[in-house]
Amino acid sequence: AINPWDVMLCVSGTAIACENAIVVAIICYSPGLRTPMFVLIGSLATADLLAGLGLILNFVFQYVIRSETVSLITVGFLVASFTASVSSLLAITVDRYLSLYNALTYYSERTVLCIHTMLVGTWGVSLCLGLLPVLGWNCLHDYAACSIVRPLTKSNVTLLSASFFLIFIIMLHLYIEICKIVCRHAHQIALQQHFLTASHYVATKKGVSTLAIILGTFGASWLPFAIYCVVGDPDYPSVYTYATLLPATYNSMINPIIYAYRNQEIQRSMWVLFCGCFQSKVSFRSRSPSDV
């Protein structure tokens, strides 16, 4: 019998793969989208695309090709993909912080080197974590060591959860610093103009609200699953695992909307890609990562 939860995960993976495939195609197709900000967005979209494909493959192999080796490879693939997705979100947060903190030197070769270093670290760590179950850190032959996500061991999911909590705390700290910088800039403008205009107040409020939505969406998606990985037991009903894992996959579904489709350059490139004859009468300005 097919588990309805597995069907929901497969449907979620299909939606994730389709959404992020469009983003990857747009960034690869458009030569103008080669700035560090779009490179990081492309990394996030690629990670989420792989995660969506991993959910589809997991469903196929679970009900068509039942093999311990294939199960290990699929789980490792999913771990690497979702780790790369979460790490890419951290890299985007760092990039946004740098674009505000070092605004005068942001568009320099040093920034490009920093971005490339973050990308190498992101995908390198993600690949290593994904290979751990394949290389032997699994519970195929020791059920007592299994976690709520078989065949991952309890120590393995504890490591993954601890990594997530660390990333979440760093992102929270950086977004608080970003809010401070944004409010400080608004205050400086108000002092220069002797009053805070309504447009400045609205822009500042919108920026802070957007940051809260971004962090709130990320936390609401992943925190339940990360916490359950630590406190859960493999003997608990599997519905608890599915009920916390499914919202975590929604984060990869929401990421393209937050980080890609709201961007004007990507909107224009999408029209050019799908229409071919798009002639815009609206002026698009080049936006920095600080334009959240």
GROMACS .gro file of C-alpha atoms in nm:
model
  292
    1ALA     CA    1   0.000   0.000   0.000
    2ILE     CA    2   0.118   0.350  -0.083
    3ASN     CA    3   0.153   0.581   0.215
    4PRO     CA    4  -0.042   0.907   0.155
    5TRP     CA    5   0.234   1.101   0.333
    6ASP     CA    6   0.487   0.972   0.080
    7VAL     CA    7   0.256   1.088  -0.199
    8MET     CA    8   0.239   1.434  -0.042
    9LEU     CA    9   0.618   1.447  -0.017
   10CYS     CA   10   0.645   1.344  -0.382
   11VAL     CA   11   0.397   1.613  -0.487
   12SER     CA   12   0.588   1.866  -0.280
   13GLY     CA   13   0.913   1.756  -0.446
   14THR     CA   14   0.759   1.796  -0.791
   15ALA     CA   15   0.645   2.151  -0.715
   16ILE     CA   16   0.986   2.235  -0.567
   17ALA     CA   17   1.172   2.098  -0.869
   18CYS     CA   18   0.954   2.287  -1.120
   19GLU     CA   19   0.975   2.620  -0.937
   20ASN     CA   20   1.350   2.612  -0.889
   21ALA     CA   21   1.424   2.473  -1.236
   22ILE     CA   22   1.275   2.793  -1.379
   23VAL     CA   23   1.501   3.006  -1.154
   24VAL     CA   24   1.812   2.809  -1.250
   25ALA     CA   25   1.720   2.836  -1.621
   26ILE     CA   26   1.668   3.212  -1.594
   27ILE     CA   27   2.000   3.272  -1.418
   28CYS     CA   28   2.191   3.048  -1.662
   29TYR     CA   29   2.017   3.205  -1.963
   30SER     CA   30   2.072   3.569  -1.864
   31PRO     CA   31   2.434   3.691  -1.889
   32GLY     CA   32   2.344   4.000  -1.687
   33LEU     CA   33   2.264   3.792  -1.380
   34ARG     CA   34   2.625   3.720  -1.286
   35THR     CA   35   2.659   3.938  -0.978
   36PRO     CA   36   2.739   3.777  -0.641
   37MET     CA   37   2.377   3.819  -0.529
   38PHE     CA   38   2.240   3.620  -0.825
   39VAL     CA   39   2.515   3.360  -0.796
   40LEU     CA   40   2.399   3.291  -0.440
   41ILE     CA   41   2.035   3.284  -0.547
   42GLY     CA   42   2.135   3.036  -0.819
   43SER     CA   43   2.310   2.822  -0.558
   44LEU     CA   44   1.996   2.823  -0.343
   45ALA     CA   45   1.774   2.737  -0.641
   46THR     CA   46   2.010   2.455  -0.745
   47ALA     CA   47   2.009   2.307  -0.396
   48ASP     CA   48   1.629   2.324  -0.375
   49LEU     CA   49   1.599   2.177  -0.725
   50LEU     CA   50   1.813   1.880  -0.620
   51ALA     CA   51   1.609   1.845  -0.300
   52GLY     CA   52   1.288   1.830  -0.503
   53LEU     CA   53   1.436   1.568  -0.736
   54GLY     CA   54   1.555   1.375  -0.431
   55LEU     CA   55   1.202   1.362  -0.290
   56ILE     CA   56   1.072   1.230  -0.622
   57LEU     CA   57   1.347   0.969  -0.647
   58ASN     CA   58   1.290   0.864  -0.288
   59PHE     CA   59   0.925   0.794  -0.366
   60VAL     CA   60   1.010   0.600  -0.683
   61PHE     CA   61   1.281   0.390  -0.526
   62GLN     CA   62   1.075   0.326  -0.214
   63TYR     CA   63   0.790   0.168  -0.408
   64VAL     CA   64   0.959   0.046  -0.727
   65ILE     CA   65   1.319  -0.046  -0.646
   66ARG     CA   66   1.354  -0.157  -0.285
   67SER     CA   67   1.724  -0.173  -0.205
   68GLU     CA   68   1.931  -0.084   0.101
   69THR     CA   69   2.206   0.061  -0.117
   70VAL     CA   70   1.963   0.276  -0.315
   71SER     CA   71   1.797   0.387   0.010
   72LEU     CA   72   2.132   0.501   0.151
   73ILE     CA   73   2.220   0.690  -0.165
   74THR     CA   74   1.879   0.859  -0.179
   75VAL     CA   75   1.890   0.963   0.188
   76GLY     CA   76   2.245   1.090   0.147
   77PHE     CA   77   2.136   1.287  -0.161
   78LEU     CA   78   1.849   1.446   0.033
   79VAL     CA   79   2.073   1.531   0.329
   80ALA     CA   80   2.328   1.697   0.101
   81SER     CA   81   2.060   1.890  -0.093
   82PHE     CA   82   1.870   2.025   0.206
   83THR     CA   83   2.196   2.107   0.385
   84ALA     CA   84   2.310   2.302   0.080
   85SER     CA   85   1.975   2.483   0.074
   86VAL     CA   86   1.994   2.590   0.438
   87SER     CA   87   2.363   2.684   0.402
   88SER     CA   88   2.285   2.889   0.090
   89LEU     CA   89   2.026   3.082   0.291
   90LEU     CA   90   2.300   3.161   0.543
   91ALA     CA   91   2.533   3.271   0.261
   92ILE     CA   92   2.261   3.503   0.123
   93THR     CA   93   2.214   3.652   0.469
   94VAL     CA   94   2.589   3.714   0.502
   95ASP     CA   95   2.590   3.873   0.156
   96ARG     CA   96   2.306   4.107   0.250
   97TYR     CA   97   2.484   4.204   0.568
   98LEU     CA   98   2.809   4.278   0.385
   99SER     CA   99   2.626   4.487   0.123
  100LEU     CA  100   2.509   4.716   0.404
  101TYR     CA  101   2.805   4.701   0.641
  102ASN     CA  102   3.067   4.747   0.367
  103ALA     CA  103   2.857   4.935   0.114
  104LEU     CA  104   3.151   5.132  -0.030
  105THR     CA  105   3.370   4.826  -0.095
  106TYR     CA  106   3.096   4.572  -0.167
  107TYR     CA  107   3.140   4.578  -0.547
  108SER     CA  108   3.503   4.470  -0.539
  109GLU     CA  109   3.705   4.160  -0.621
  110ARG     CA  110   3.733   4.087  -0.250
  111THR     CA  111   3.356   4.042  -0.229
  112VAL     CA  112   3.358   3.809  -0.528
  113LEU     CA  113   3.632   3.602  -0.363
  114CYS     CA  114   3.433   3.593  -0.038
  115ILE     CA  115   3.121   3.476  -0.221
  116HIS     CA  116   3.308   3.201  -0.405
  117THR     CA  117   3.467   3.089  -0.079
  118MET     CA  118   3.123   3.067   0.086
  119LEU     CA  119   2.991   2.866  -0.208
  120VAL     CA  120   3.280   2.619  -0.195
  121GLY     CA  121   3.236   2.582   0.181
  122THR     CA  122   2.858   2.544   0.149
  123TRP     CA  123   2.867   2.267  -0.109
  124GLY     CA  124   3.176   2.101   0.037
  125VAL     CA  125   3.024   2.065   0.384
  126SER     CA  126   2.689   1.958   0.236
  127LEU     CA  127   2.855   1.688   0.025
  128CYS     CA  128   3.047   1.557   0.326
  129LEU     CA  129   2.733   1.537   0.540
  130GLY     CA  130   2.549   1.363   0.257
  131LEU     CA  131   2.824   1.104   0.219
  132LEU     CA  132   2.829   1.008   0.588
  133PRO     CA  133   2.533   0.762   0.567
  134VAL     CA  134   2.671   0.609   0.247
  135LEU     CA  135   3.017   0.562   0.399
  136GLY     CA  136   2.884   0.369   0.696
  137TRP     CA  137   2.722   0.608   0.942
  138ASN     CA  138   2.384   0.436   0.924
  139CYS     CA  139   2.169   0.193   1.122
  140LEU     CA  140   2.089  -0.071   0.861
  141HIS     CA  141   2.240  -0.340   1.082
  142ASP     CA  142   2.165  -0.186   1.423
  143TYR     CA  143   1.802  -0.087   1.468
  144ALA     CA  144   1.865   0.037   1.824
  145ALA     CA  145   2.084   0.316   1.684
  146CYS     CA  146   1.820   0.435   1.435
  147SER     CA  147   1.668   0.780   1.449
  148ILE     CA  148   1.325   0.895   1.339
  149VAL     CA  149   1.466   0.909   0.985
  150ARG     CA  150   1.582   0.560   0.899
  151PRO     CA  151   1.856   0.470   0.805
  152LEU     CA  152   2.017   0.774   0.972
  153THR     CA  153   2.150   0.718   1.322
  154LYS     CA  154   2.051   0.925   1.624
  155SER     CA  155   2.396   1.080   1.642
  156ASN     CA  156   2.376   1.170   1.274
  157VAL     CA  157   2.045   1.356   1.299
  158THR     CA  158   2.165   1.520   1.622
  159LEU     CA  159   2.464   1.657   1.431
  160LEU     CA  160   2.237   1.782   1.152
  161SER     CA  161   1.997   1.943   1.402
  162ALA     CA  162   2.282   2.109   1.591
  163SER     CA  163   2.414   2.248   1.261
  164PHE     CA  164   2.070   2.387   1.180
  165PHE     CA  165   2.034   2.552   1.521
  166LEU     CA  166   2.377   2.713   1.477
  167ILE     CA  167   2.285   2.845   1.131
  168PHE     CA  168   1.951   2.974   1.260
  169ILE     CA  169   2.119   3.161   1.547
  170ILE     CA  170   2.375   3.316   1.311
  171MET     CA  171   2.101   3.423   1.068
  172LEU     CA  172   1.897   3.568   1.355
  173HIS     CA  173   2.197   3.769   1.475
  174LEU     CA  174   2.278   3.896   1.124
  175TYR     CA  175   1.920   3.999   1.053
  176ILE     CA  176   1.907   4.189   1.384
  177GLU     CA  177   2.227   4.370   1.281
  178ILE     CA  178   2.074   4.442   0.938
  179CYS     CA  179   1.766   4.591   1.104
  180LYS     CA  180   1.990   4.811   1.320
  181ILE     CA  181   2.181   4.935   1.014
  182VAL     CA  182   1.859   5.005   0.822
  183CYS     CA  183   1.710   5.200   1.113
  184ARG     CA  184   2.038   5.387   1.162
  185HIS     CA  185   2.042   5.488   0.795
  186ALA     CA  186   1.684   5.610   0.817
  187HIS     CA  187   1.771   5.812   1.128
  188GLN     CA  188   2.073   5.970   0.957
  189ILE     CA  189   1.860   6.067   0.658
  190ALA     CA  190   1.604   6.217   0.894
  191LEU     CA  191   1.874   6.425   1.065
  192GLN     CA  192   2.004   6.550   0.732
  193GLN     CA  193   1.656   6.646   0.614
  194HIS     CA  194   1.548   6.758   0.965
  195PHE     CA  195   1.251   6.523   0.957
  196LEU     CA  196   1.161   6.165   0.871
  197THR     CA  197   0.947   6.162   0.557
  198ALA     CA  198   0.660   5.921   0.518
  199SER     CA  199   0.837   5.743   0.233
  200HIS     CA  200   1.145   5.678   0.447
  201TYR     CA  201   0.930   5.547   0.731
  202VAL     CA  202   0.735   5.319   0.500
  203ALA     CA  203   1.053   5.189   0.332
  204THR     CA  204   1.217   5.119   0.668
  205LYS     CA  205   0.907   4.947   0.805
  206LYS     CA  206   0.874   4.741   0.486
  207GLY     CA  207   1.239   4.635   0.500
  208VAL     CA  208   1.218   4.525   0.864
  209SER     CA  209   0.887   4.344   0.799
  210THR     CA  210   1.038   4.160   0.502
  211LEU     CA  211   1.332   4.046   0.713
  212ALA     CA  212   1.093   3.922   0.981
  213ILE     CA  213   0.891   3.730   0.721
  214ILE     CA  214   1.206   3.573   0.576
  215LEU     CA  215   1.340   3.457   0.912
  216GLY     CA  216   0.995   3.360   1.040
  217THR     CA  217   0.925   3.146   0.734
  218PHE     CA  218   1.262   2.975   0.766
  219GLY     CA  219   1.218   2.905   1.136
  220ALA     CA  220   0.856   2.790   1.108
  221SER     CA  221   0.952   2.547   0.831
  222TRP     CA  222   1.258   2.383   0.984
  223LEU     CA  223   1.242   2.428   1.362
  224PRO     CA  224   0.967   2.166   1.427
  225PHE     CA  225   1.156   1.898   1.235
  226ALA     CA  226   1.494   1.991   1.386
  227ILE     CA  227   1.352   1.977   1.738
  228TYR     CA  228   1.171   1.649   1.674
  229CYS     CA  229   1.495   1.496   1.540
  230VAL     CA  230   1.648   1.555   1.884
  231VAL     CA  231   1.357   1.457   2.109
  232GLY     CA  232   1.185   1.199   1.887
  233ASP     CA  233   1.218   0.823   1.907
  234PRO     CA  234   1.197   0.573   1.620
  235ASP     CA  235   0.926   0.385   1.811
  236TYR     CA  236   0.696   0.688   1.794
  237PRO     CA  237   0.426   0.682   1.523
  238SER     CA  238   0.572   0.773   1.186
  239VAL     CA  239   0.299   1.033   1.137
  240TYR     CA  240   0.492   1.263   1.371
  241THR     CA  241   0.796   1.246   1.146
  242TYR     CA  242   0.595   1.314   0.832
  243ALA     CA  243   0.401   1.597   0.999
  244THR     CA  244   0.725   1.780   1.083
  245LEU     CA  245   0.918   1.687   0.768
  246LEU     CA  246   0.653   1.803   0.521
  247PRO     CA  247   0.657   2.169   0.640
  248ALA     CA  248   1.038   2.162   0.615
  249THR     CA  249   1.008   2.083   0.245
  250TYR     CA  250   0.774   2.381   0.202
  251ASN     CA  251   1.069   2.609   0.276
  252SER     CA  252   1.228   2.501  -0.054
  253MET     CA  253   0.895   2.577  -0.222
  254ILE     CA  254   0.879   2.927  -0.072
  255ASN     CA  255   1.244   3.020  -0.132
  256PRO     CA  256   1.203   3.098  -0.506
  257ILE     CA  257   0.913   3.331  -0.428
  258ILE     CA  258   1.105   3.521  -0.159
  259TYR     CA  259   1.450   3.537  -0.315
  260ALA     CA  260   1.391   3.514  -0.691
  261TYR     CA  261   1.047   3.592  -0.829
  262ARG     CA  262   1.019   3.917  -0.630
  263ASN     CA  263   1.337   4.049  -0.794
  264GLN     CA  264   1.279   4.286  -1.085
  265GLU     CA  265   1.579   4.167  -1.287
  266ILE     CA  266   1.462   3.807  -1.265
  267GLN     CA  267   1.109   3.912  -1.356
  268ARG     CA  268   1.239   4.087  -1.667
  269SER     CA  269   1.464   3.793  -1.761
  270MET     CA  270   1.172   3.555  -1.714
  271TRP     CA  271   0.963   3.752  -1.962
  272VAL     CA  272   1.251   3.755  -2.208
  273LEU     CA  273   1.307   3.381  -2.165
  274PHE     CA  274   0.944   3.279  -2.213
  275CYS     CA  275   0.820   3.553  -2.447
  276GLY     CA  276   1.133   3.635  -2.643
  277CYS     CA  277   0.992   3.963  -2.765
  278PHE     CA  278   0.943   4.143  -2.439
  279GLN     CA  279   0.983   4.517  -2.467
  280SER     CA  280   0.969   4.679  -2.131
  281LYS     CA  281   0.843   5.031  -2.090
  282VAL     CA  282   0.932   5.019  -1.723
  283SER     CA  283   1.279   5.116  -1.613
  284PHE     CA  284   1.455   4.851  -1.408
  285ARG     CA  285   1.733   4.956  -1.179
  286SER     CA  286   2.015   4.735  -1.063
  287ARG     CA  287   1.939   4.625  -0.708
  288SER     CA  288   2.183   4.529  -0.439
  289PRO     CA  289   2.133   4.252  -0.182
  290SER     CA  290   2.036   4.516   0.072
  291ASP     CA  291   1.717   4.586  -0.126
  292VAL     CA  292   1.512   4.323   0.058
   0.00000   0.00000   0.00000
